[in-house]
PDB file of C-alpha atoms in Angstrom:
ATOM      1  CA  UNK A1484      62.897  71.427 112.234  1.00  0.00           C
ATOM      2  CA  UNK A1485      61.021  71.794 115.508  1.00  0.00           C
ATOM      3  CA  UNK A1486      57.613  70.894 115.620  1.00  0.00           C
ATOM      4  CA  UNK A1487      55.182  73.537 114.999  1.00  0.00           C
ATOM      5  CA  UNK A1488      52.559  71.956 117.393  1.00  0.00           C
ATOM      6  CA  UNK A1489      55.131  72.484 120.225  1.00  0.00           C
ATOM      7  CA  UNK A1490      55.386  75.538 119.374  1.00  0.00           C
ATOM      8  CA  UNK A1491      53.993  78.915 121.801  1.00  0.00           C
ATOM      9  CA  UNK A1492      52.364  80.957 119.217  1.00  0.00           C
ATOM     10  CA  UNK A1493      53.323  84.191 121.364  1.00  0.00           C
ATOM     11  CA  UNK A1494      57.540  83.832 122.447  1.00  0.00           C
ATOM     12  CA  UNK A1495      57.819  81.375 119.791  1.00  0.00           C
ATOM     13  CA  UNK A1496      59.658  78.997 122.058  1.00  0.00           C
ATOM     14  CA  UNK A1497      59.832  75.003 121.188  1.00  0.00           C
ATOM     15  CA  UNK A1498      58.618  73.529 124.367  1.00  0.00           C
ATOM     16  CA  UNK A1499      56.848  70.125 122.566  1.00  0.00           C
ATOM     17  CA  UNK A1500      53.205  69.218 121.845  1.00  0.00           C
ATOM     18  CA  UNK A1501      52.742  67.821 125.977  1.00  0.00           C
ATOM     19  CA  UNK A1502      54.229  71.496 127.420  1.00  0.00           C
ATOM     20  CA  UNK A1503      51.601  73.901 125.208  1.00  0.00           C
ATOM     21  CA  UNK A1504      47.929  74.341 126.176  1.00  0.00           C
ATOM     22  CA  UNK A1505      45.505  75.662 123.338  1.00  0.00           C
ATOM     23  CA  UNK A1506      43.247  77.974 122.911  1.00  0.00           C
ATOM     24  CA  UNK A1507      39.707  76.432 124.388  1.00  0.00           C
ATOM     25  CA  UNK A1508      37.464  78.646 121.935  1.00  0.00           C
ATOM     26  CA  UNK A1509      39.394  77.932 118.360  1.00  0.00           C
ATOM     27  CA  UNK A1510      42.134  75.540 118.771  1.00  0.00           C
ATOM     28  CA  UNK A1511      43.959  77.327 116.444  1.00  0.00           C
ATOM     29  CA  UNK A1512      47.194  78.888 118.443  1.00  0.00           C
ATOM     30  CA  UNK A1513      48.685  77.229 121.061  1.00  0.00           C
ATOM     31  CA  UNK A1514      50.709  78.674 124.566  1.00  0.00           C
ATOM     32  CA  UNK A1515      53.559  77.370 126.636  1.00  0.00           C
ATOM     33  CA  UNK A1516      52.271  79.699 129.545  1.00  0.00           C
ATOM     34  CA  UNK A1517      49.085  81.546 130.859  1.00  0.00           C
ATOM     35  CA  UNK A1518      51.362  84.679 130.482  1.00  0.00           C
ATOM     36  CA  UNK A1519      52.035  84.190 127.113  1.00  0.00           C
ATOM     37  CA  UNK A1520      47.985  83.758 126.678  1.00  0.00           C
ATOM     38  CA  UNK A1521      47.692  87.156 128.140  1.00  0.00           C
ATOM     39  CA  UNK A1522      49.868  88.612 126.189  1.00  0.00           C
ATOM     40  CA  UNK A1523      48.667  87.643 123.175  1.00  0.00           C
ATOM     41  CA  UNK A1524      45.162  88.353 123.602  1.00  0.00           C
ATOM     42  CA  UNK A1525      44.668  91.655 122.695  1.00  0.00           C
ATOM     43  CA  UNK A1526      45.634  90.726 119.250  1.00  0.00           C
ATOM     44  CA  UNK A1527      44.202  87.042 119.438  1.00  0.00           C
ATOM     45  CA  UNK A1528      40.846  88.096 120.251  1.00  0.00           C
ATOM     46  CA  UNK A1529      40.253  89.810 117.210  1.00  0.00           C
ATOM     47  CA  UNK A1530      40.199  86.702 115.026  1.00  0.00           C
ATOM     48  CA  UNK A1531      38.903  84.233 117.844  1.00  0.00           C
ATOM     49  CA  UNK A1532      36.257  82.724 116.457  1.00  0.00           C
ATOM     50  CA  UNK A1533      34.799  79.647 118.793  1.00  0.00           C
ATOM     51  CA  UNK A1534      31.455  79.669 116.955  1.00  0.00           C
ATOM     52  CA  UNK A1535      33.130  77.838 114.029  1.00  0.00           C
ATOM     53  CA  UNK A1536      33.354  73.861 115.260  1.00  0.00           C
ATOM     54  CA  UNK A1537      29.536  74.903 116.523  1.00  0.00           C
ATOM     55  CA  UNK A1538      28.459  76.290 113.112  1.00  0.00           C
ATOM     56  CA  UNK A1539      29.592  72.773 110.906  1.00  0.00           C
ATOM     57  CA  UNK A1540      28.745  70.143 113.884  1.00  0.00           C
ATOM     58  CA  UNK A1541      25.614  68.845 112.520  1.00  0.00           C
ATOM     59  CA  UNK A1542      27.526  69.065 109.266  1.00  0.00           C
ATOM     60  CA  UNK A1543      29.618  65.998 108.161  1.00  0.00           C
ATOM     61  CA  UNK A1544      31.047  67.712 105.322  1.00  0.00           C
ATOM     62  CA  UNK A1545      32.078  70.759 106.734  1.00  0.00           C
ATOM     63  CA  UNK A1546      33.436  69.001 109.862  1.00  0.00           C
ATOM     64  CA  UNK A1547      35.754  66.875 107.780  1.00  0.00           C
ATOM     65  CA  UNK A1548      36.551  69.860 106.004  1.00  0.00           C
ATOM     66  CA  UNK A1549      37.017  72.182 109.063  1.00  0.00           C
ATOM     67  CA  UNK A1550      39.684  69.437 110.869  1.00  0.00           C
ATOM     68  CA  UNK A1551      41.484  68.954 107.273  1.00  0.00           C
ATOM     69  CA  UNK A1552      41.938  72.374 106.852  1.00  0.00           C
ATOM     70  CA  UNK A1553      42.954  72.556 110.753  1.00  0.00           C
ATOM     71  CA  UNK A1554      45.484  69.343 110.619  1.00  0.00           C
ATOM     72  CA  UNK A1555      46.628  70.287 107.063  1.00  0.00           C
ATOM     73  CA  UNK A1556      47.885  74.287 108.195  1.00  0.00           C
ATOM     74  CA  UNK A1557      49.861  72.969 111.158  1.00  0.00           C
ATOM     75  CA  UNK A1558      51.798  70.755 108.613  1.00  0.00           C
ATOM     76  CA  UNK A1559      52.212  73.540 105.927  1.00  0.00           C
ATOM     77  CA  UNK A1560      52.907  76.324 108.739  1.00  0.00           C
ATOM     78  CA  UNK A1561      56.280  77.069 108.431  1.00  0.00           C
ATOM     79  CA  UNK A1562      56.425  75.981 104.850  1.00  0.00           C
ATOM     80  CA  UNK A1563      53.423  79.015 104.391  1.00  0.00           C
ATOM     81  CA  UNK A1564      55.131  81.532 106.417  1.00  0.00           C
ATOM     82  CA  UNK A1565      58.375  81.304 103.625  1.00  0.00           C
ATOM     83  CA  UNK A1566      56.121  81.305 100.675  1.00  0.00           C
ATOM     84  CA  UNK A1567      54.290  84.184 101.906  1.00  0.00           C
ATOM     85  CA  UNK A1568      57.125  86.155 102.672  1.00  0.00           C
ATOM     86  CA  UNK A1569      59.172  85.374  99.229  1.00  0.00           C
ATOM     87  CA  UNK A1570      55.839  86.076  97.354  1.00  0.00           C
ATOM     88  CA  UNK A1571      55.535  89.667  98.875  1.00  0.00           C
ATOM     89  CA  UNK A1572      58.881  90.750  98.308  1.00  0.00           C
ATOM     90  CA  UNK A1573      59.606  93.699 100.350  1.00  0.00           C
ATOM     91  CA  UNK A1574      62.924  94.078  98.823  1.00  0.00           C
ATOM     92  CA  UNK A1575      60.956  95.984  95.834  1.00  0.00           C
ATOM     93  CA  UNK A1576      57.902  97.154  97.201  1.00  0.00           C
ATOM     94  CA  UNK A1577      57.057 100.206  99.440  1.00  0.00           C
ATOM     95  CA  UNK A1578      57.628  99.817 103.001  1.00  0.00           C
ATOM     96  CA  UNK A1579      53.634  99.407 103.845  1.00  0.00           C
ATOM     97  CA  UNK A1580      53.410  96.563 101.855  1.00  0.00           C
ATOM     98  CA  UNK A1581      52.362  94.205 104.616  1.00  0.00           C
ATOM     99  CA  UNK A1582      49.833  96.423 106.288  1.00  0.00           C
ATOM    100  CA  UNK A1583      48.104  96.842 102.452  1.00  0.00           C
ATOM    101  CA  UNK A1584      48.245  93.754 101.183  1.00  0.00           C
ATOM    102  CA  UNK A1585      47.838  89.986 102.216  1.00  0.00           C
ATOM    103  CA  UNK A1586      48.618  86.496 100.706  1.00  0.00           C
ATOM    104  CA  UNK A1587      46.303  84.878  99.254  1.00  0.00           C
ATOM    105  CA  UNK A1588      45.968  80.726  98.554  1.00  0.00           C
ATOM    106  CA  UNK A1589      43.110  78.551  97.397  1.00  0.00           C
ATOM    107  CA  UNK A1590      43.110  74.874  97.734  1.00  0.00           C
ATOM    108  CA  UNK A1591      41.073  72.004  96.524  1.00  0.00           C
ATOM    109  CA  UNK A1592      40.204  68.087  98.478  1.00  0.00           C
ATOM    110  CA  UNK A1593      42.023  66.043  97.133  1.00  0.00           C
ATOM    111  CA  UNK A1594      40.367  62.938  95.977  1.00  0.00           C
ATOM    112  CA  UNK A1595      40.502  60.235  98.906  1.00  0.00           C
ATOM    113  CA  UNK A1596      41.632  63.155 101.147  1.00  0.00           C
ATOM    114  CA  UNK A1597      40.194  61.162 104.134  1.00  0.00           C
ATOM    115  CA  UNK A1598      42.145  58.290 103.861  1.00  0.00           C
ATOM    116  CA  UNK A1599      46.046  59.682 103.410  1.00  0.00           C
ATOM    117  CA  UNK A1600      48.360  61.900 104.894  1.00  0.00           C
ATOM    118  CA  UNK A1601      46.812  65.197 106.119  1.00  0.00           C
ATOM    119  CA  UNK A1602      50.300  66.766 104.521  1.00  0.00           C
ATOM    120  CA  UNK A1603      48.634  65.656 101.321  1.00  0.00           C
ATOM    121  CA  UNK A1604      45.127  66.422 102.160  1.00  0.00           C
ATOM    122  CA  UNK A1605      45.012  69.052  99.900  1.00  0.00           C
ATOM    123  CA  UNK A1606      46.041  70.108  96.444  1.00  0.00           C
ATOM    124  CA  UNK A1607      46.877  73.943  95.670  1.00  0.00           C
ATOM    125  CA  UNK A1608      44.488  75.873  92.768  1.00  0.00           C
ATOM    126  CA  UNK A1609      46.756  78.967  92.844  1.00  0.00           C
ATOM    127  CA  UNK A1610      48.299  81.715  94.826  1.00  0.00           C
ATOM    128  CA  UNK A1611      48.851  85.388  94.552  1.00  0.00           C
ATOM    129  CA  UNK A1612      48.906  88.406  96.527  1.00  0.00           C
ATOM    130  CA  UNK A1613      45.951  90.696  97.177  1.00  0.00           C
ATOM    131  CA  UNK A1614      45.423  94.166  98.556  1.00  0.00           C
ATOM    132  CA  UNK A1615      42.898  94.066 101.598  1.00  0.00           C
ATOM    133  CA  UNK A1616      40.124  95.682  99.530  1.00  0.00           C
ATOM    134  CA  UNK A1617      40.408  93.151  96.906  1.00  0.00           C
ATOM    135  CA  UNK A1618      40.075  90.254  99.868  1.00  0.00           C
ATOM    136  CA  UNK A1619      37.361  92.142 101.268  1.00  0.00           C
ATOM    137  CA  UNK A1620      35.283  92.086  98.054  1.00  0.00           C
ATOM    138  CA  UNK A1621      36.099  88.106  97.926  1.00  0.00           C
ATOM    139  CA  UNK A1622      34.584  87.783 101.361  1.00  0.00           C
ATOM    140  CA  UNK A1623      31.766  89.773 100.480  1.00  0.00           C
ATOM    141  CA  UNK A1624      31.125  87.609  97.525  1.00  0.00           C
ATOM    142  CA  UNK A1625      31.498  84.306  99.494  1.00  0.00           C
ATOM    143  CA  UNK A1626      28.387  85.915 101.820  1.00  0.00           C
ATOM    144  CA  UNK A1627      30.923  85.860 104.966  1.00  0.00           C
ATOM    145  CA  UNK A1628      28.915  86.995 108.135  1.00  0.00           C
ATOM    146  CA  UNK A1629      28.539  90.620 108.480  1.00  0.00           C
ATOM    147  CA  UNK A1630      30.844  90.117 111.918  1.00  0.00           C
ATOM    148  CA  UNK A1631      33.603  88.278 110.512  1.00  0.00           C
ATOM    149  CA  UNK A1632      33.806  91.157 107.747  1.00  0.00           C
ATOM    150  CA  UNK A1633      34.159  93.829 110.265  1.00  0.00           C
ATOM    151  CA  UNK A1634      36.451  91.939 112.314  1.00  0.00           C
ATOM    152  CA  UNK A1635      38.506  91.724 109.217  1.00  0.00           C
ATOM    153  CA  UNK A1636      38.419  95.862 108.508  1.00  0.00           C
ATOM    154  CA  UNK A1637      38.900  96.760 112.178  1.00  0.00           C
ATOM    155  CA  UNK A1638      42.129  94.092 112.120  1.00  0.00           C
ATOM    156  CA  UNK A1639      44.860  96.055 111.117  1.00  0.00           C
ATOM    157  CA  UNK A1640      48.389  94.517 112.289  1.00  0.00           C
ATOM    158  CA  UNK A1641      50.533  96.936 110.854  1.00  0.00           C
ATOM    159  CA  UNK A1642      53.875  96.606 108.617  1.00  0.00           C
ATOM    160  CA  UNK A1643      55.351  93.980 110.363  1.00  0.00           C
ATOM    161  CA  UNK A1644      53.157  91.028 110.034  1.00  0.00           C
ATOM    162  CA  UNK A1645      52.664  89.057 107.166  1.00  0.00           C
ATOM    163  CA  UNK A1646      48.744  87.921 106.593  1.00  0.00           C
ATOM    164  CA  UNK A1647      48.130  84.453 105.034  1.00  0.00           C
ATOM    165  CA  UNK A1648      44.575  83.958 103.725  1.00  0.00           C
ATOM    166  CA  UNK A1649      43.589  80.285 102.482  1.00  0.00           C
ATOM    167  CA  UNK A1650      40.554  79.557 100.770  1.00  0.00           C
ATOM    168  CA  UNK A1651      39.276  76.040 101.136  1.00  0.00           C
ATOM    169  CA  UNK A1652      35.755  74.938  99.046  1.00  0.00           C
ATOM    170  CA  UNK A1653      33.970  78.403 100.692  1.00  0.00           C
ATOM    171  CA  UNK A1654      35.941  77.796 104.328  1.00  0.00           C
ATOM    172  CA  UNK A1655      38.367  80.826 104.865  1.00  0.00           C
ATOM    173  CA  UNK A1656      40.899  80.353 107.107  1.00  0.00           C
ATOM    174  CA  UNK A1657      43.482  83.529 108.111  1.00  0.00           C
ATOM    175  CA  UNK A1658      47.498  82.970 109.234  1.00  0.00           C
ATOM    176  CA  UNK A1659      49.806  85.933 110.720  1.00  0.00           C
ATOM    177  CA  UNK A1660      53.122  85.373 110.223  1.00  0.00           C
ATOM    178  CA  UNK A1661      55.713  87.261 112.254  1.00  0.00           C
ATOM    179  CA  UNK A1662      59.112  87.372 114.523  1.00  0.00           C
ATOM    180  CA  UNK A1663      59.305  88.985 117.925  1.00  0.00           C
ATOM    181  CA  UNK A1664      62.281  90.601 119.463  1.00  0.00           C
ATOM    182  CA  UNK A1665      63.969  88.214 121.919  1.00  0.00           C
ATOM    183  CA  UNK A1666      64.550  91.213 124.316  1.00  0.00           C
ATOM    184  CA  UNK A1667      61.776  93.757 123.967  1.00  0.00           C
ATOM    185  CA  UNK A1668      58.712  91.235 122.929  1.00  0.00           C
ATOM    186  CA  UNK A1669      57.996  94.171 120.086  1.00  0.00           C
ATOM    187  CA  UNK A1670      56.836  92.776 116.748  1.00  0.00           C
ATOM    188  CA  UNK A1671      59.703  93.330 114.044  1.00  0.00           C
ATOM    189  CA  UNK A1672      60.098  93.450 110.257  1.00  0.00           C
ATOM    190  CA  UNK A1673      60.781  90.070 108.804  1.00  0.00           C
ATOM    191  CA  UNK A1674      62.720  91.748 105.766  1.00  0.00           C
ATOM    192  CA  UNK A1675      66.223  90.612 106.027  1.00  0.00           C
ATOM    193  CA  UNK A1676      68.096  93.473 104.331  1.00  0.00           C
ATOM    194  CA  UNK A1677      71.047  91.586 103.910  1.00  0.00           C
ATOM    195  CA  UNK A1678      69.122  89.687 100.590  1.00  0.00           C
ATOM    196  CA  UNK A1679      70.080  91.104  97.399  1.00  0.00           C
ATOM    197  CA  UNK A1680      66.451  92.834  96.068  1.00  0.00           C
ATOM    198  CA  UNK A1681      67.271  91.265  92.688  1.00  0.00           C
ATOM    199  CA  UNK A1682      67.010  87.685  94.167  1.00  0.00           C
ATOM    200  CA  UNK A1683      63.963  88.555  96.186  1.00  0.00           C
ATOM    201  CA  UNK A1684      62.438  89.056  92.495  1.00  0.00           C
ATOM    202  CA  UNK A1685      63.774  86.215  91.369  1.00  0.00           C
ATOM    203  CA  UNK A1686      61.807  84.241  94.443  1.00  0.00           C
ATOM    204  CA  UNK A1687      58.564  86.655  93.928  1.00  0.00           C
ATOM    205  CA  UNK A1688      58.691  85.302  90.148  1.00  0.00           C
ATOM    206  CA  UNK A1689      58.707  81.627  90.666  1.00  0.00           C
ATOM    207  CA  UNK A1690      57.132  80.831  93.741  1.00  0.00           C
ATOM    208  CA  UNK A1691      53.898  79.563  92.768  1.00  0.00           C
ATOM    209  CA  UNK A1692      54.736  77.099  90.442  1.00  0.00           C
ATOM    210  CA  UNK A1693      57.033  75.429  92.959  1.00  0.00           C
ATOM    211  CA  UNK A1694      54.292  76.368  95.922  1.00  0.00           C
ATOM    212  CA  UNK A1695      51.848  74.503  93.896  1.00  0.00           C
ATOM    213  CA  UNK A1696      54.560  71.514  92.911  1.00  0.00           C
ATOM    214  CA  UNK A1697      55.354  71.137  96.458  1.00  0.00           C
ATOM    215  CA  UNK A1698      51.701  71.264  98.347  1.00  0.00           C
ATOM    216  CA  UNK A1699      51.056  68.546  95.463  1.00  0.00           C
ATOM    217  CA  UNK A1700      53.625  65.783  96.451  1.00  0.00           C
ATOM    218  CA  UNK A1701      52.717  66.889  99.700  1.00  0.00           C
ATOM    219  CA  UNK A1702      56.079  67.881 101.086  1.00  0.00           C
ATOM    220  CA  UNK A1703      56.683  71.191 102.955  1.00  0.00           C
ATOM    221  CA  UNK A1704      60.341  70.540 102.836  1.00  0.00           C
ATOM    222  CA  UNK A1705      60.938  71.763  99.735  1.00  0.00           C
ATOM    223  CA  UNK A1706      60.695  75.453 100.207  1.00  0.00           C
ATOM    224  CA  UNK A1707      64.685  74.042 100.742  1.00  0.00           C
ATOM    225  CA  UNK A1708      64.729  73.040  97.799  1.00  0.00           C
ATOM    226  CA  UNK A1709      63.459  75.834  95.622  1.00  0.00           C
ATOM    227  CA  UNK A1710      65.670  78.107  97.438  1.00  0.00           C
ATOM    228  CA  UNK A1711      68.421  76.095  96.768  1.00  0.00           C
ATOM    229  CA  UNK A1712      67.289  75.878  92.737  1.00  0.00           C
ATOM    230  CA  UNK A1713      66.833  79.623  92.870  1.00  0.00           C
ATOM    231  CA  UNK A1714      70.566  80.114  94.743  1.00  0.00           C
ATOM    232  CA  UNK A1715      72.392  77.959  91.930  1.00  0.00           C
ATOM    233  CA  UNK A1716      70.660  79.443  89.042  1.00  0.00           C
ATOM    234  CA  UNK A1717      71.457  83.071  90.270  1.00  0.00           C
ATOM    235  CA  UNK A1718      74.755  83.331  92.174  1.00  0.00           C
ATOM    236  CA  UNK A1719      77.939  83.055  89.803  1.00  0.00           C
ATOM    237  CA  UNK A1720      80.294  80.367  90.649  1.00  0.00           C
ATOM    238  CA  UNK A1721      78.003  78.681  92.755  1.00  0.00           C
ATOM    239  CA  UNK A1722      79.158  75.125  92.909  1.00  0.00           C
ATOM    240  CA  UNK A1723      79.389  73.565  96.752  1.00  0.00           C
ATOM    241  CA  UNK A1724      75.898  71.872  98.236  1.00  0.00           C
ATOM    242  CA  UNK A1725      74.279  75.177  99.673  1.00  0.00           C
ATOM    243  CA  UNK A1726      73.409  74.129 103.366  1.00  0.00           C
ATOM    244  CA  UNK A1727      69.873  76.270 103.730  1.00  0.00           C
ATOM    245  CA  UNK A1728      69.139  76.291 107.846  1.00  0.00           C
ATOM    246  CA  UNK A1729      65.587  75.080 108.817  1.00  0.00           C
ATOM    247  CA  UNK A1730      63.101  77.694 108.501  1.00  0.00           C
ATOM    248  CA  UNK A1731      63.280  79.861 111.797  1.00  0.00           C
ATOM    249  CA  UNK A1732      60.861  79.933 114.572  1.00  0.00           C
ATOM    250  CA  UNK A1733      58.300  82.235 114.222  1.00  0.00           C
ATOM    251  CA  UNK A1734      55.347  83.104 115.752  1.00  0.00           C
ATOM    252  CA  UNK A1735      51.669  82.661 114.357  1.00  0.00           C
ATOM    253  CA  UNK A1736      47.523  82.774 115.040  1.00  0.00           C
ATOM    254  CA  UNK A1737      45.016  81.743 112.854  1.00  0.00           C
ATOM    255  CA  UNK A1738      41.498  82.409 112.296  1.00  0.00           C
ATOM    256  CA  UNK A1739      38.505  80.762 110.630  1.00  0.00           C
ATOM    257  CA  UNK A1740      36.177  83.213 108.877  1.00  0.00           C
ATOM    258  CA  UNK A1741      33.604  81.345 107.409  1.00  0.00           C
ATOM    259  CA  UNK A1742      32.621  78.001 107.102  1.00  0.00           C
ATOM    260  CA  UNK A1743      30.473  75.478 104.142  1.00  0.00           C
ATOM    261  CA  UNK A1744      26.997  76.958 102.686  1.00  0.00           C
TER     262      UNK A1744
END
């Protein structure tokens, strides 16, 4: 699996953690090219939110929390972009399902966080998916800044882009997941129609649990595995070792909406 630090967050292309520059206000995405930077702005400046690392550096806490959070969601990235998409399942669902709802994870330190692998940095509370006005009322609630809240109505992505939100102790941090067309550079679905819809249930039923089992031995390899469990328990005569490819390259921004009280 390539490593999502290499990775351009715009054409998606591998080109290692020396060849990519990142972003100088968040440090959240990262860019094999100033072209690609251009390109992406008019979406990436929507969730851009510099003022972040300024708002918790006189806080210890919130720092520590703020570059867990950061380290941990580079680890989990890919891992997150599969759970997302398996817990929406757009096989049975209508079509505007990603531009109406988003996927929603809280998280928990775990104890000793500091001092072990930021894989395993934290532990996962549970996970479900929301519609926007139900994640607006949560960021309401939390007190977000009146800004971040409006940047979050006004930030509407469509059907083609799955949004992540991860709740961390009162620090919300936002993923987009989604695939670009090698050609025309266009956003595109990521429903693969070629999965049966009864499967995709099958996947939208269990995920959590196995979400929740993974995060907590701190390995993001076994989205493999569950799909594998899920494969064998649903396809007839299903006996060979199913060889599952490495989740594909995809593109993906993040944003920090709030941070500690």
């Amino acid at each position: 699996m390539s490593d999502p630090r290499g990775r351009c967050s715009y054409c998606h292309a591998s080109v290692g953690r020396k060849n990519v520059k990142t972003c100088g206000e968040c440090r959240n995405v990262r860019y094999c090219s100033k072209r690609c930077q251009a390109k992406a702005w008019p979406d990436h400046k929507k969730c851009c939110t510099g003022d972040v690392r300024q708002a918790v550096a006189g806080d210890p806490v919130g720092t520590a929390l703020l570059e867990g959070l950061t380290k941990w969601t580079n680890d989990w990235r890919d891992a997150l972009q599969s759970w997302s998409l398996w817990a929406m399942n757009l096989h049975n669902y209508p079509e505007d399902r990603l531009a109406t709802h988003i996927f929603v994870v809280e998280l928990e330190t775990r104890p000793g966080a500091r001092s072990t692998s930021s894989k395993k940095y934290f532990r996962m509370i549970g996970g479900k998916v929301m519609t926007r006005e139900e994640v607006l009322q949560i960021l309401v609630e939390m007190d977000s800044p009146a800004r971040n809240i409006e940047a979050f109505k006004n930030d509407q992505r469509g059907n083609h882009v799955i949004q992540c939100m991860i709740i961390a102790e009162g620090m919300v941090k936002f993923l987009w997941f989604g695939q670009r067309d090698a050609l025309t550079g266009e956003t595109v679905s990521p429903l693969d129609k070629k999965v049966d819809p009864e499967f995709a249930d099958v996947l939208a039923k269990f995920w959590e649990p196995a979400m929740i089992d993974a995060i907590e031995k701190g390995d993001p390899s076994m989205t493999q595995d569950f799909i594998k469990s899920v494969l064998l328990k649903t396809v007839p005569g299903l006996k060979a070792i199913i060889s599952i490819p490495k989740n594909a390259e995809s593109s993906s921004s993040a944003q920090i909406e709030g941070v500690p009280a």
